[in-house]
Amino acid sequence: MAKTWLAHYPEEVPSSFAYPQENLASFLVHSAQSFPNNPAIWFFGRTMSYRELLDASCRFANAVRAFPLAKGERLAIMLPNCPQAVIAYYGALLAGLVVVQHNPMYTERELKHQLQDCGAKALVTLDELWPKVQHIQRETDVEHVIVASVRDYLPPTAALAESTSQAWDIGGSAQAQQGVIAWNELLMQGTSDVPEIEIDATEDIALIQYTGGTTGVPKGAMLTHLNLVANTIQSALWSYQLRDGQERYLGALPFFHVFGMTVLMNQAMYKAGMLILVPRFQAKDVLRLIHEFKPTVFPGTPTMYIALMNHPDVAQYDLSSIEVCVSGAAPLPLEVQAQFERLTGGKLVEGYGLTEASPITHANNFWGERKNGSIGIPFPDTEARIVDENGNDVPVGEIGELVVRGPQVMKGYWQKLAETASVLRDGWLFTGDIGKMDEDGFFYIVDRKKDVIIAGGYNIYPREIEEVLYEHPAVAEAAVVGVTDSYRGQTVKAFIQLKQGQQVTAAEMDAWCRANLAAYKVPRAYEFREFLPKSAVGKILRRELVEDSKQNA
């Protein structure tokens, strides 16, 4: 397929780049050398410079190596966005270890499954989460638990955010248990020398990142140092107007999700920017942070932008510092994009990615030609095609499966050869997403392959219906799913969250949809909810809505 998208590359973005063959943590090392006194992270009123962040990361690295932990062994991190999350991440990489991120909201069952699967020997977590770990540790390979407290990095006068619960005191039972060590004690045991660990960037795994599990059991994507180095640089090149050592990154996306890890944590370290850490997204808190600290870069999810736009006090805050926003993890409704750009004056573009690609493969241009509603064009050094069920290219404009190839594509799934072979074929990653490419080389995601609704022989794509629902002035959020129907096989059901103070009936929504959709696409049922279920990164969980519909049928 001709690379028609090259014509739409900004002149400042090279279509090919020589990615450094080095440890992903070199981003931190280089920035600390070039900008030692610049603020690296901000957390509830306290800042750490790049010199201080590198010092702490090296101490962490040298301390855990002395456990001992050998190169290639896995270290699990179960933390919200806090200083320890950044230090442990780069410290583990400096030590030659493989990082495995875990959502702090996981249940014991979910955590145990992933720890057993990856075989982590050490784990870093918060004091308040330690009991959860304690209950399952004997059923895993975890030998060392490092227990931190958010209070370690709070200035004396700072109050904890409402989202941070009362810390659990580890002074007694936790430290009495063999293999458990407090965070500050660990750092005191390590030296500040940068470890000299030889890394093969192409082959050595930096990260085992578990997929979201929205379509089945989570699998561990093996991402090499080169995968993550490449995707970080690709995303930085795409934001070519950003200045080294001058940008402020609003860290509302969780770092335990690969989107936040790459476009926030890794890119901020690469560009020597300041990370404003947000442990938990709360719309009012984020509005205040933007107003007071003037971040320039705000990667997020559609639900985050929706929450800010619809907050009743939004007019009281100055959001004009925002220059660059890339939306990911879920489709970006056109109305949300337009409203948020009017509100901030910045650029909000839709991108596309998946865990298996570190994660970004496509994005619209910030300052060049873009096509609203599309996911844009492939990143530098990234190829993309639309193929049929046999893997053959389909004509321009026709629908098929999106497949991608590039330096950011994973090595494979951890200990899952069959699953790896099913999605990696001749170097191409089969995404499972249904899309199309137009005559200018812009790509569009129609929907997830598994989310397509087949009703009465018609293929119905939820995203198309959701776009219509979002255009209704009373709708804050919406999700469309297929539910079982004895006559049509499946039928369309819409779940709707209304904006505060709005009232709309199912009949009114039905009339709206009938005026904007073909009859076979119109939802047959509408359910209004106060909130829609979401993942930790803000993606609406369609599968949970399907299960709820089955139980209530």
XYZ file of N, CA, C and O in Angstrom, residues 131-212:
328
model
N -1.709 -4.569 53.330
C -2.494 -5.742 53.737
C -2.958 -6.603 52.575
O -3.009 -7.830 52.674
N -3.295 -5.959 51.448
C -3.721 -6.714 50.261
C -2.600 -7.626 49.774
O -2.824 -8.788 49.412
N -1.391 -7.098 49.769
C -0.230 -7.888 49.354
C 0.042 -9.005 50.351
O 0.338 -10.142 49.981
N -0.054 -8.677 51.622
C 0.240 -9.651 52.678
C -0.639 -10.890 52.566
O -0.189 -12.013 52.789
N -1.888 -10.698 52.180
C -2.825 -11.812 52.107
C -2.484 -12.820 51.012
O -2.855 -13.990 51.107
N -1.798 -12.361 49.952
C -1.550 -13.251 48.815
C -0.080 -13.568 48.599
O 0.248 -14.396 47.754
N 0.812 -12.931 49.338
C 2.246 -13.045 49.043
C 2.725 -14.488 49.034
O 3.533 -14.890 48.187
N 2.248 -15.315 49.963
C 2.711 -16.699 50.052
C 2.355 -17.517 48.822
O 2.974 -18.562 48.561
N 1.378 -17.050 48.049
C 0.968 -17.770 46.841
C 1.690 -17.255 45.599
O 1.342 -17.650 44.486
N 2.680 -16.391 45.787
C 3.438 -15.828 44.675
C 4.930 -16.055 44.903
O 5.341 -16.619 45.919
N 5.757 -15.563 43.960
C 7.214 -15.655 44.097
C 7.823 -14.425 44.756
O 9.047 -14.297 44.836
N 6.978 -13.511 45.235
C 7.476 -12.267 45.814
C 8.214 -12.544 47.126
O 7.638 -13.083 48.066
N 9.505 -12.164 47.157
C 10.335 -12.354 48.344
C 10.602 -11.048 49.080
O 10.915 -11.062 50.276
N 10.518 -9.942 48.372
C 10.856 -8.651 48.963
C 9.709 -7.669 48.689
O 9.293 -7.499 47.542
N 9.221 -7.001 49.722
C 8.172 -5.997 49.589
C 8.702 -4.673 50.134
O 9.165 -4.604 51.279
N 8.660 -3.658 49.306
C 9.099 -2.317 49.688
C 7.841 -1.493 49.922
O 7.022 -1.320 49.015
N 7.675 -0.992 51.141
C 6.442 -0.312 51.524
C 6.712 1.180 51.686
O 7.561 1.589 52.485
N 6.003 1.975 50.909
C 6.196 3.425 50.893
C 4.980 4.127 51.485
O 3.920 3.529 51.687
N 5.126 5.410 51.760
C 4.028 6.244 52.222
C 4.062 7.544 51.435
O 5.140 8.112 51.197
N 2.904 8.051 51.054
C 2.872 9.324 50.342
C 3.415 10.438 51.221
O 3.891 11.466 50.727
N 3.373 10.246 52.541
C 3.863 11.270 53.454
C 5.367 11.486 53.321
O 5.891 12.518 53.732
N 6.071 10.507 52.757
C 7.521 10.647 52.604
C 7.886 11.848 51.738
O 8.984 12.390 51.862
N 6.989 12.263 50.846
C 7.310 13.324 49.898
C 6.365 14.516 50.001
O 6.227 15.284 49.064
N 5.724 14.656 51.158
C 4.874 15.813 51.382
C 5.603 16.828 52.248
O 6.228 16.461 53.248
N 5.538 18.119 51.891
C 6.096 19.126 52.793
C 5.286 19.158 54.082
O 4.110 18.774 54.095
N 5.856 19.597 55.185
C 5.166 19.538 56.479
C 3.823 20.236 56.507
O 2.927 19.836 57.238
N 3.663 21.281 55.693
C 2.416 22.061 55.736
C 1.359 21.572 54.759
O 0.251 22.089 54.738
N 1.694 20.592 53.946
C 0.750 20.161 52.902
C -0.299 19.224 53.470
O -0.007 18.352 54.289
N -1.514 19.412 53.035
C -2.602 18.506 53.413
C -2.752 17.449 52.340
O -2.569 17.712 51.151
N -3.094 16.249 52.758
C -3.315 15.185 51.779
C -4.577 15.469 50.982
O -5.531 16.064 51.487
N -4.557 15.044 49.733
C -5.761 15.176 48.908
C -6.859 14.286 49.460
O -6.601 13.304 50.153
N -8.101 14.634 49.140
C -9.221 13.841 49.633
C -9.149 12.403 49.141
O -9.653 11.491 49.784
N -8.513 12.203 47.984
C -8.455 10.864 47.392
C -7.460 9.956 48.093
O -7.421 8.766 47.847
N -6.626 10.514 48.995
C -5.627 9.703 49.689
C -6.171 9.317 51.049
O -6.416 10.167 51.888
N -6.349 8.047 51.293
C -6.936 7.593 52.546
C -5.894 7.548 53.654
O -4.700 7.713 53.436
N -6.374 7.309 54.861
C -5.486 7.233 56.022
C -4.456 6.130 55.824
O -4.785 4.997 55.521
N -3.186 6.474 55.974
C -2.116 5.496 55.762
C -2.109 4.450 56.860
O -2.457 4.717 58.009
N -1.703 3.276 56.508
C -1.596 2.171 57.461
C -0.191 2.161 58.032
O 0.789 2.268 57.309
N -0.074 2.045 59.331
C 1.220 2.139 59.996
C 1.998 0.849 59.812
O 1.569 -0.212 60.272
N 3.152 0.932 59.125
C 3.954 -0.269 58.913
C 5.017 -0.426 59.985
O 5.870 -1.288 59.900
N 4.984 0.418 60.992
C 6.029 0.354 62.010
C 6.010 -0.937 62.796
O 7.010 -1.320 63.399
N 4.865 -1.618 62.811
C 4.782 -2.825 63.611
C 4.857 -4.089 62.802
O 5.925 -4.571 62.434
N 3.672 -4.619 62.411
C 3.610 -5.958 61.848
C 4.328 -6.089 60.515
O 4.916 -7.126 60.219
N 4.305 -5.058 59.685
C 4.914 -5.196 58.365
C 6.422 -5.348 58.473
O 7.011 -6.251 57.880
N 7.069 -4.444 59.224
C 8.520 -4.532 59.315
C 8.958 -5.768 60.072
O 10.083 -6.230 59.929
N 8.058 -6.291 60.893
C 8.421 -7.498 61.633
C 8.444 -8.716 60.723
O 9.023 -9.743 61.064
N 7.816 -8.628 59.576
C 7.789 -9.758 58.659
C 9.046 -9.758 57.803
O 9.449 -8.728 57.267
N 9.633 -10.900 57.661
C 10.865 -11.013 56.889
C 10.617 -10.634 55.432
O 9.625 -11.008 54.831
N 11.554 -9.862 54.883
C 11.461 -9.489 53.485
C 10.726 -8.197 53.244
O 10.602 -7.767 52.101
N 10.230 -7.525 54.287
C 9.520 -6.260 54.139
C 10.419 -5.134 54.623
O 11.022 -5.216 55.695
N 10.535 -4.077 53.820
C 11.398 -2.959 54.166
C 10.696 -1.649 53.834
O 9.967 -1.559 52.849
N 10.861 -0.657 54.697
C 10.271 0.660 54.456
C 11.053 1.383 53.369
O 12.268 1.218 53.226
N 10.352 2.229 52.626
C 10.934 2.939 51.485
C 12.176 3.729 51.872
O 13.227 3.609 51.242
N 12.071 4.559 52.880
C 13.198 5.414 53.264
C 14.403 4.596 53.717
O 15.552 4.956 53.444
N 14.133 3.507 54.391
C 15.228 2.635 54.823
C 15.933 2.018 53.615
O 17.161 1.914 53.574
N 15.166 1.634 52.613
C 15.754 1.068 51.396
C 16.685 2.073 50.731
O 17.814 1.739 50.352
N 16.217 3.319 50.554
C 17.037 4.314 49.863
C 18.326 4.606 50.623
O 19.370 4.880 50.014
N 18.285 4.539 51.948
C 19.497 4.783 52.736
C 20.534 3.688 52.532
O 21.728 3.901 52.725
N 20.082 2.510 52.115
C 20.997 1.380 51.918
C 21.700 1.430 50.557
O 22.692 0.727 50.347
N 21.189 2.237 49.623
C 21.762 2.283 48.277
C 22.689 3.463 48.089
O 22.565 4.490 48.754
N 23.613 3.330 47.161
C 24.525 4.425 46.821
C 23.967 5.210 45.641
O 23.080 4.734 44.921
N 24.513 6.397 45.417
C 23.999 7.263 44.362
C 24.733 7.089 43.034
O 24.489 7.849 42.088
N 25.622 6.101 42.935
C 26.324 5.846 41.681
C 25.357 5.302 40.632
O 24.505 4.451 40.935
N 25.503 5.771 39.395
C 24.678 5.232 38.315
C 25.144 3.813 38.007
O 26.304 3.604 37.664
N 24.279 2.811 38.149
C 24.695 1.423 37.889
C 25.144 1.236 36.445
O 24.588 1.843 35.529
N 26.121 0.409 36.258
C 26.607 0.096 34.917
C 26.132 -1.302 34.541
O 26.785 -2.291 34.833
N 24.978 -1.344 33.920
C 24.359 -2.607 33.511
C 24.277 -2.609 31.986
O 23.707 -1.701 31.387
N 24.859 -3.618 31.368
C 24.833 -3.690 29.915
C 23.452 -4.133 29.439
O 22.911 -5.139 29.902
N 22.892 -3.348 28.530
C 21.540 -3.597 28.026
C 21.575 -3.793 26.514
O 22.197 -3.004 25.788
N 20.925 -4.845 26.037
C 20.672 -5.013 24.612
C 19.279 -4.445 24.369
O 18.272 -5.102 24.644
N 19.216 -3.212 23.894
C 17.939 -2.501 23.805
C 16.928 -3.212 22.918
O 15.721 -3.126 23.152
N 17.404 -3.907 21.900
C 16.493 -4.580 20.973
C 15.891 -5.842 21.576
O 14.725 -6.167 21.321
N 16.662 -6.551 22.396
C 16.221 -7.841 22.915
C 15.763 -7.793 24.369
O 14.850 -8.513 24.763
N 16.392 -6.982 25.194
C 16.096 -6.990 26.626
C 14.764 -6.309 26.908
O 14.478 -5.206 26.433
N 13.964 -6.968 27.729
C 12.640 -6.461 28.080
C 12.778 -5.410 29.175
O 13.451 -5.623 30.189
N 12.135 -4.266 28.976
C 12.080 -3.237 30.002
C 10.810 -3.363 30.830
O 10.802 -3.052 32.022
N 9.754 -3.856 30.196
C 8.433 -3.800 30.812
C 7.589 -4.989 30.376
O 7.585 -5.357 29.205
N 6.909 -5.592 31.339
C 5.805 -6.503 31.034
C 4.543 -5.743 31.402
O 4.280 -5.483 32.583
N 3.796 -5.347 30.389
C 2.605 -4.528 30.604
C 1.367 -5.345 30.273
O 1.184 -5.790 29.136
N 0.522 -5.539 31.261
C -0.662 -6.359 31.039
C -1.732 -5.582 30.285
O -1.959 -4.395 30.540
N -2.337 -6.249 29.324
C -3.403 -5.643 28.535
C -4.593 -5.373 29.443
O -4.708 -5.941 30.530
N -5.496 -4.525 28.965
C -6.597 -4.085 29.808
C -7.542 -5.182 30.243
O -8.255 -5.034 31.224
